[in-house]
Amino acid sequence: MTGTFPNVSISTERLVLRPFEESDIEAFAEMMNDELVTAWTAVPHPYTEADARQWITESAPSERTEGRGIVFAVDEFLTQRLVGVVHLQHTNWRVRSSEIAYVVAPWARGEGYASEAALATAQWLFHDQQFERLELRTAADNTASQQVAQKIGCISEGVLRNAWIARTRAGDGTWTDTRTDVIVWSLLPEDLAGVSEQLADMGGFTSYSDWN
């Protein structure tokens, strides 16, 4: 059984989650070259504008059209500046389960944007799409991502030993692969009961279909 997510935009009080556009290429490439993104993800380094163009025009759209998930660009509502990206991936339509990943631009960290975007995505996934499970995986030393998981109500399910390769930067500027454990988190619809007031404080969210 395979399905496809609708082409939508999701709005919260401070953010708009929408499909990527070619005009995002420069800002996206800059964001993906950040040291923390390099350390905790598997993206190429350096991350070029050609990489960004390939992701925005080919890879991200195919995630949705081929039923694997959906990718949202996250904008700050007031400035329309690119805050980050939220990616639903490894979607299992029979089980009604998906895995969430996110990146936040360096300038936007510390504002609660990752939690707000992830929580709005989870609400949309459970309420609008009738999914039953959202999974999140964080490297063992990525405490910032773990804090996001906790804020949106995720439950830690266990540790996958030696399941990820992070990157550390040496004194000479070179990057070295470092094997690390992964913490698996999950979020079910009933887990959101404790954080629904938090979303209400953010102003809630609205989804818009048939994004152009």
PDB file of C-alpha atoms in Angstrom:
ATOM      1  CA  MET A   1       0.000   0.000   0.000  1.00  0.00           C
ATOM      2  CA  THR A   2       1.452   3.347  -1.083  1.00  0.00           C
ATOM      3  CA  GLY A   3      -0.039   6.799  -0.819  1.00  0.00           C
ATOM      4  CA  THR A   4       0.968  10.366  -1.523  1.00  0.00           C
ATOM      5  CA  PHE A   5       0.855  13.382   0.741  1.00  0.00           C
ATOM      6  CA  PRO A   6      -1.052  16.387  -0.624  1.00  0.00           C
ATOM      7  CA  ASN A   7       0.915  19.394  -1.835  1.00  0.00           C
ATOM      8  CA  VAL A   8       0.163  21.725   1.073  1.00  0.00           C
ATOM      9  CA  SER A   9       1.360  24.642   3.123  1.00  0.00           C
ATOM     10  CA  ILE A  10       1.037  24.677   6.927  1.00  0.00           C
ATOM     11  CA  SER A  11       0.947  27.919   8.896  1.00  0.00           C
ATOM     12  CA  THR A  12       1.573  28.600  12.576  1.00  0.00           C
ATOM     13  CA  GLU A  13       1.647  31.963  14.323  1.00  0.00           C
ATOM     14  CA  ARG A  14       5.314  32.545  13.462  1.00  0.00           C
ATOM     15  CA  LEU A  15       6.067  30.148  10.619  1.00  0.00           C
ATOM     16  CA  VAL A  16       4.946  28.961   7.205  1.00  0.00           C
ATOM     17  CA  LEU A  17       5.840  25.418   6.116  1.00  0.00           C
ATOM     18  CA  ARG A  18       5.658  25.187   2.321  1.00  0.00           C
ATOM     19  CA  PRO A  19       7.168  23.408  -0.686  1.00  0.00           C
ATOM     20  CA  PHE A  20      10.635  24.556  -1.712  1.00  0.00           C
ATOM     21  CA  GLU A  21      11.059  26.924  -4.654  1.00  0.00           C
ATOM     22  CA  GLU A  22      14.062  27.667  -6.855  1.00  0.00           C
ATOM     23  CA  SER A  23      14.371  31.075  -5.196  1.00  0.00           C
ATOM     24  CA  ASP A  24      15.397  29.225  -1.993  1.00  0.00           C
ATOM     25  CA  ILE A  25      18.585  27.785  -3.496  1.00  0.00           C
ATOM     26  CA  GLU A  26      21.084  30.359  -2.202  1.00  0.00           C
ATOM     27  CA  ALA A  27      19.658  30.532   1.331  1.00  0.00           C
ATOM     28  CA  PHE A  28      19.317  26.755   1.536  1.00  0.00           C
ATOM     29  CA  ALA A  29      22.924  26.162   0.444  1.00  0.00           C
ATOM     30  CA  GLU A  30      24.153  28.660   3.041  1.00  0.00           C
ATOM     31  CA  MET A  31      22.132  26.965   5.785  1.00  0.00           C
ATOM     32  CA  MET A  32      23.367  23.486   4.877  1.00  0.00           C
ATOM     33  CA  ASN A  33      27.018  24.602   5.068  1.00  0.00           C
ATOM     34  CA  ASP A  34      26.685  25.367   8.779  1.00  0.00           C
ATOM     35  CA  GLU A  35      29.066  23.399  11.018  1.00  0.00           C
ATOM     36  CA  LEU A  36      26.314  21.793  13.107  1.00  0.00           C
ATOM     37  CA  VAL A  37      24.510  20.627   9.969  1.00  0.00           C
ATOM     38  CA  THR A  38      27.753  19.123   8.692  1.00  0.00           C
ATOM     39  CA  ALA A  39      28.396  17.451  12.055  1.00  0.00           C
ATOM     40  CA  TRP A  40      25.010  15.791  12.543  1.00  0.00           C
ATOM     41  CA  THR A  41      23.780  15.039   9.019  1.00  0.00           C
ATOM     42  CA  ALA A  42      25.075  13.141   6.004  1.00  0.00           C
ATOM     43  CA  VAL A  43      24.816  16.047   3.544  1.00  0.00           C
ATOM     44  CA  PRO A  44      27.780  16.752   1.252  1.00  0.00           C
ATOM     45  CA  HIS A  45      30.430  19.139   2.519  1.00  0.00           C
ATOM     46  CA  PRO A  46      30.933  21.691   1.219  1.00  0.00           C
ATOM     47  CA  TYR A  47      27.292  21.982   0.213  1.00  0.00           C
ATOM     48  CA  THR A  48      27.164  23.778  -3.125  1.00  0.00           C
ATOM     49  CA  GLU A  49      24.392  25.667  -4.852  1.00  0.00           C
ATOM     50  CA  ALA A  50      24.343  22.805  -7.362  1.00  0.00           C
ATOM     51  CA  ASP A  51      23.588  20.429  -4.466  1.00  0.00           C
ATOM     52  CA  ALA A  52      20.831  22.763  -3.306  1.00  0.00           C
ATOM     53  CA  ARG A  53      19.345  23.014  -6.798  1.00  0.00           C
ATOM     54  CA  GLN A  54      19.306  19.231  -7.195  1.00  0.00           C
ATOM     55  CA  TRP A  55      17.591  18.812  -3.819  1.00  0.00           C
ATOM     56  CA  ILE A  56      15.016  21.561  -4.383  1.00  0.00           C
ATOM     57  CA  THR A  57      14.098  20.775  -7.985  1.00  0.00           C
ATOM     58  CA  GLU A  58      14.444  16.975  -8.015  1.00  0.00           C
ATOM     59  CA  SER A  59      14.937  15.133  -4.715  1.00  0.00           C
ATOM     60  CA  ALA A  60      12.461  17.014  -2.515  1.00  0.00           C
ATOM     61  CA  PRO A  61       9.554  16.911  -5.006  1.00  0.00           C
ATOM     62  CA  SER A  62      10.126  13.193  -5.668  1.00  0.00           C
ATOM     63  CA  GLU A  63       9.859  12.422  -1.943  1.00  0.00           C
ATOM     64  CA  ARG A  64       6.199  13.405  -2.169  1.00  0.00           C
ATOM     65  CA  THR A  65       5.286  12.200  -5.657  1.00  0.00           C
ATOM     66  CA  GLU A  66       6.850   8.770  -5.096  1.00  0.00           C
ATOM     67  CA  GLY A  67       5.147   8.340  -1.715  1.00  0.00           C
ATOM     68  CA  ARG A  68       8.253   8.328   0.490  1.00  0.00           C
ATOM     69  CA  GLY A  69       7.345  11.443   2.475  1.00  0.00           C
ATOM     70  CA  ILE A  70       7.200  15.212   2.109  1.00  0.00           C
ATOM     71  CA  VAL A  71       9.673  18.093   2.461  1.00  0.00           C
ATOM     72  CA  PHE A  72       8.722  21.510   3.847  1.00  0.00           C
ATOM     73  CA  ALA A  73      10.724  24.700   3.598  1.00  0.00           C
ATOM     74  CA  VAL A  74      10.135  26.661   6.806  1.00  0.00           C
ATOM     75  CA  ASP A  75       9.815  30.445   6.559  1.00  0.00           C
ATOM     76  CA  GLU A  76       9.611  33.065   9.274  1.00  0.00           C
ATOM     77  CA  PHE A  77       6.160  34.552   8.715  1.00  0.00           C
ATOM     78  CA  LEU A  78       7.067  38.212   9.303  1.00  0.00           C
ATOM     79  CA  THR A  79      10.297  38.335   7.296  1.00  0.00           C
ATOM     80  CA  GLN A  80       9.654  35.451   4.833  1.00  0.00           C
ATOM     81  CA  ARG A  81      13.245  34.424   5.554  1.00  0.00           C
ATOM     82  CA  LEU A  82      14.154  30.723   5.290  1.00  0.00           C
ATOM     83  CA  VAL A  83      14.325  29.363   8.835  1.00  0.00           C
ATOM     84  CA  GLY A  84      14.914  25.696   8.061  1.00  0.00           C
ATOM     85  CA  VAL A  85      13.521  22.485   6.649  1.00  0.00           C
ATOM     86  CA  VAL A  86      11.250  19.721   7.951  1.00  0.00           C
ATOM     87  CA  HIS A  87      11.392  16.350   6.213  1.00  0.00           C
ATOM     88  CA  LEU A  88       8.986  13.439   6.650  1.00  0.00           C
ATOM     89  CA  GLN A  89      10.755  10.368   5.288  1.00  0.00           C
ATOM     90  CA  HIS A  90      10.696   6.541   5.262  1.00  0.00           C
ATOM     91  CA  THR A  91       6.901   6.685   5.246  1.00  0.00           C
ATOM     92  CA  ASN A  92       5.046   3.390   5.693  1.00  0.00           C
ATOM     93  CA  TRP A  93       1.508   3.821   4.392  1.00  0.00           C
ATOM     94  CA  ARG A  94       0.248   0.466   5.659  1.00  0.00           C
ATOM     95  CA  VAL A  95       1.449   1.118   9.197  1.00  0.00           C
ATOM     96  CA  ARG A  96       0.618   4.848   8.868  1.00  0.00           C
ATOM     97  CA  SER A  97       4.034   5.793  10.204  1.00  0.00           C
ATOM     98  CA  SER A  98       6.716   8.259   9.136  1.00  0.00           C
ATOM     99  CA  GLU A  99      10.046   9.603  10.378  1.00  0.00           C
ATOM    100  CA  ILE A 100      10.709  13.307  10.919  1.00  0.00           C
ATOM    101  CA  ALA A 101      13.994  15.159  10.476  1.00  0.00           C
ATOM    102  CA  TYR A 102      14.674  18.888  10.665  1.00  0.00           C
ATOM    103  CA  VAL A 103      17.373  21.507  10.248  1.00  0.00           C
ATOM    104  CA  VAL A 104      17.316  25.100  11.511  1.00  0.00           C
ATOM    105  CA  ALA A 105      19.481  27.899  10.145  1.00  0.00           C
ATOM    106  CA  PRO A 106      22.155  29.203  12.570  1.00  0.00           C
ATOM    107  CA  TRP A 107      20.611  32.681  12.821  1.00  0.00           C
ATOM    108  CA  ALA A 108      17.223  31.230  13.807  1.00  0.00           C
ATOM    109  CA  ARG A 109      18.325  28.893  16.610  1.00  0.00           C
ATOM    110  CA  GLY A 110      17.206  29.458  20.168  1.00  0.00           C
ATOM    111  CA  GLU A 111      13.789  30.786  19.133  1.00  0.00           C
ATOM    112  CA  GLY A 112      11.870  27.516  19.440  1.00  0.00           C
ATOM    113  CA  TYR A 113      11.351  27.317  15.678  1.00  0.00           C
ATOM    114  CA  ALA A 114      12.348  23.639  15.407  1.00  0.00           C
ATOM    115  CA  SER A 115       9.808  22.629  18.061  1.00  0.00           C
ATOM    116  CA  GLU A 116       7.087  24.801  16.540  1.00  0.00           C
ATOM    117  CA  ALA A 117       7.626  23.425  13.030  1.00  0.00           C
ATOM    118  CA  ALA A 118       7.914  19.798  14.193  1.00  0.00           C
ATOM    119  CA  LEU A 119       4.816  20.074  16.385  1.00  0.00           C
ATOM    120  CA  ALA A 120       2.739  21.611  13.593  1.00  0.00           C
ATOM    121  CA  THR A 121       3.896  18.861  11.231  1.00  0.00           C
ATOM    122  CA  ALA A 122       2.956  16.183  13.767  1.00  0.00           C
ATOM    123  CA  GLN A 123      -0.498  17.706  14.301  1.00  0.00           C
ATOM    124  CA  TRP A 124      -1.076  17.815  10.541  1.00  0.00           C
ATOM    125  CA  LEU A 125       0.180  14.250  10.090  1.00  0.00           C
ATOM    126  CA  PHE A 126      -2.040  12.830  12.827  1.00  0.00           C
ATOM    127  CA  HIS A 127      -5.179  14.931  12.383  1.00  0.00           C
ATOM    128  CA  ASP A 128      -5.310  15.608   8.656  1.00  0.00           C
ATOM    129  CA  GLN A 129      -3.532  12.508   7.337  1.00  0.00           C
ATOM    130  CA  GLN A 130      -4.731  10.030   9.985  1.00  0.00           C
ATOM    131  CA  PHE A 131      -1.260   8.676  10.751  1.00  0.00           C
ATOM    132  CA  GLU A 132      -0.618   6.706  13.948  1.00  0.00           C
ATOM    133  CA  ARG A 133       3.118   7.046  14.577  1.00  0.00           C
ATOM    134  CA  LEU A 134       5.887   9.587  14.062  1.00  0.00           C
ATOM    135  CA  GLU A 135       9.489   8.537  14.631  1.00  0.00           C
ATOM    136  CA  LEU A 136      12.548  10.682  15.307  1.00  0.00           C
ATOM    137  CA  ARG A 137      16.172   9.580  15.487  1.00  0.00           C
ATOM    138  CA  THR A 138      18.869  11.687  17.126  1.00  0.00           C
ATOM    139  CA  ALA A 139      22.606  11.115  17.464  1.00  0.00           C
ATOM    140  CA  ALA A 140      23.523  10.379  21.070  1.00  0.00           C
ATOM    141  CA  ASP A 141      25.426  13.657  21.527  1.00  0.00           C
ATOM    142  CA  ASN A 142      22.997  15.874  19.621  1.00  0.00           C
ATOM    143  CA  THR A 143      21.384  17.352  22.721  1.00  0.00           C
ATOM    144  CA  ALA A 144      19.665  20.200  20.847  1.00  0.00           C
ATOM    145  CA  SER A 145      17.687  17.753  18.698  1.00  0.00           C
ATOM    146  CA  GLN A 146      16.859  15.671  21.766  1.00  0.00           C
ATOM    147  CA  GLN A 147      15.439  18.768  23.478  1.00  0.00           C
ATOM    148  CA  VAL A 148      13.150  19.310  20.508  1.00  0.00           C
ATOM    149  CA  ALA A 149      11.957  15.708  20.764  1.00  0.00           C
ATOM    150  CA  GLN A 150      11.162  16.170  24.440  1.00  0.00           C
ATOM    151  CA  LYS A 151       9.392  19.504  23.893  1.00  0.00           C
ATOM    152  CA  ILE A 152       6.939  18.069  21.386  1.00  0.00           C
ATOM    153  CA  GLY A 153       6.124  15.103  23.613  1.00  0.00           C
ATOM    154  CA  CYS A 154       8.202  12.313  22.073  1.00  0.00           C
ATOM    155  CA  ILE A 155       8.938   9.192  24.106  1.00  0.00           C
ATOM    156  CA  SER A 156      12.438   7.693  24.061  1.00  0.00           C
ATOM    157  CA  GLU A 157      12.206   4.054  22.980  1.00  0.00           C
ATOM    158  CA  GLY A 158      15.817   2.932  23.094  1.00  0.00           C
ATOM    159  CA  VAL A 159      19.311   3.168  21.651  1.00  0.00           C
ATOM    160  CA  LEU A 160      20.643   1.815  18.384  1.00  0.00           C
ATOM    161  CA  ARG A 161      24.308   1.164  19.061  1.00  0.00           C
ATOM    162  CA  ASN A 162      26.880   2.397  16.526  1.00  0.00           C
ATOM    163  CA  ALA A 163      24.053   3.192  14.116  1.00  0.00           C
ATOM    164  CA  TRP A 164      25.170   6.591  12.794  1.00  0.00           C
ATOM    165  CA  ILE A 165      28.269   8.349  11.573  1.00  0.00           C
ATOM    166  CA  ALA A 166      28.653  11.923  12.793  1.00  0.00           C
ATOM    167  CA  ARG A 167      31.466  14.256  11.779  1.00  0.00           C
ATOM    168  CA  THR A 168      33.891  16.123  14.024  1.00  0.00           C
ATOM    169  CA  ARG A 169      36.098  19.013  12.974  1.00  0.00           C
ATOM    170  CA  ALA A 170      39.826  18.856  13.703  1.00  0.00           C
ATOM    171  CA  GLY A 171      42.020  21.800  14.554  1.00  0.00           C
ATOM    172  CA  ASP A 172      43.250  22.050  10.971  1.00  0.00           C
ATOM    173  CA  GLY A 173      39.686  22.424   9.705  1.00  0.00           C
ATOM    174  CA  THR A 174      39.299  18.925   8.279  1.00  0.00           C
ATOM    175  CA  TRP A 175      36.309  16.742   9.097  1.00  0.00           C
ATOM    176  CA  THR A 176      36.572  13.213  10.507  1.00  0.00           C
ATOM    177  CA  ASP A 177      33.847  10.558  10.563  1.00  0.00           C
ATOM    178  CA  THR A 178      32.927   9.388  14.069  1.00  0.00           C
ATOM    179  CA  ARG A 179      30.650   6.432  14.734  1.00  0.00           C
ATOM    180  CA  THR A 180      27.959   7.106  17.342  1.00  0.00           C
ATOM    181  CA  ASP A 181      24.820   5.670  18.910  1.00  0.00           C
ATOM    182  CA  VAL A 182      21.332   6.782  17.885  1.00  0.00           C
ATOM    183  CA  ILE A 183      18.404   7.430  20.232  1.00  0.00           C
ATOM    184  CA  VAL A 184      15.016   6.421  18.809  1.00  0.00           C
ATOM    185  CA  TRP A 185      12.003   8.534  19.796  1.00  0.00           C
ATOM    186  CA  SER A 186       8.356   8.120  18.915  1.00  0.00           C
ATOM    187  CA  LEU A 187       5.248  10.270  19.002  1.00  0.00           C
ATOM    188  CA  LEU A 188       1.693   8.896  18.891  1.00  0.00           C
ATOM    189  CA  PRO A 189      -1.524  10.907  18.538  1.00  0.00           C
ATOM    190  CA  GLU A 190      -2.334  10.502  22.230  1.00  0.00           C
ATOM    191  CA  ASP A 191       1.091  11.864  23.191  1.00  0.00           C
ATOM    192  CA  LEU A 192       0.115  15.264  21.800  1.00  0.00           C
ATOM    193  CA  ALA A 193      -2.513  15.802  24.500  1.00  0.00           C
ATOM    194  CA  GLY A 194       0.113  17.217  26.832  1.00  0.00           C
ATOM    195  CA  VAL A 195       1.488  19.640  24.280  1.00  0.00           C
ATOM    196  CA  SER A 196      -1.721  20.817  22.586  1.00  0.00           C
ATOM    197  CA  GLU A 197      -1.815  23.898  24.807  1.00  0.00           C
ATOM    198  CA  GLN A 198       1.677  24.769  23.638  1.00  0.00           C
ATOM    199  CA  LEU A 199       0.490  24.711  20.034  1.00  0.00           C
ATOM    200  CA  ALA A 200      -2.522  26.833  20.994  1.00  0.00           C
ATOM    201  CA  ASP A 201      -0.176  29.393  22.530  1.00  0.00           C
ATOM    202  CA  MET A 202       1.611  29.509  19.176  1.00  0.00           C
ATOM    203  CA  GLY A 203      -1.668  30.378  17.484  1.00  0.00           C
ATOM    204  CA  GLY A 204      -2.433  26.944  16.065  1.00  0.00           C
ATOM    205  CA  PHE A 205      -1.891  26.136  12.401  1.00  0.00           C
ATOM    206  CA  THR A 206      -3.773  26.029   9.148  1.00  0.00           C
ATOM    207  CA  SER A 207      -3.089  23.812   6.162  1.00  0.00           C
ATOM    208  CA  TYR A 208      -3.663  24.969   2.597  1.00  0.00           C
ATOM    209  CA  SER A 209      -4.010  22.413  -0.195  1.00  0.00           C
ATOM    210  CA  ASP A 210      -2.863  22.665  -3.806  1.00  0.00           C
ATOM    211  CA  TRP A 211       0.106  24.894  -3.140  1.00  0.00           C
ATOM    212  CA  ASN A 212       1.301  26.774  -6.224  1.00  0.00           C
TER     213      ASN A 212
END
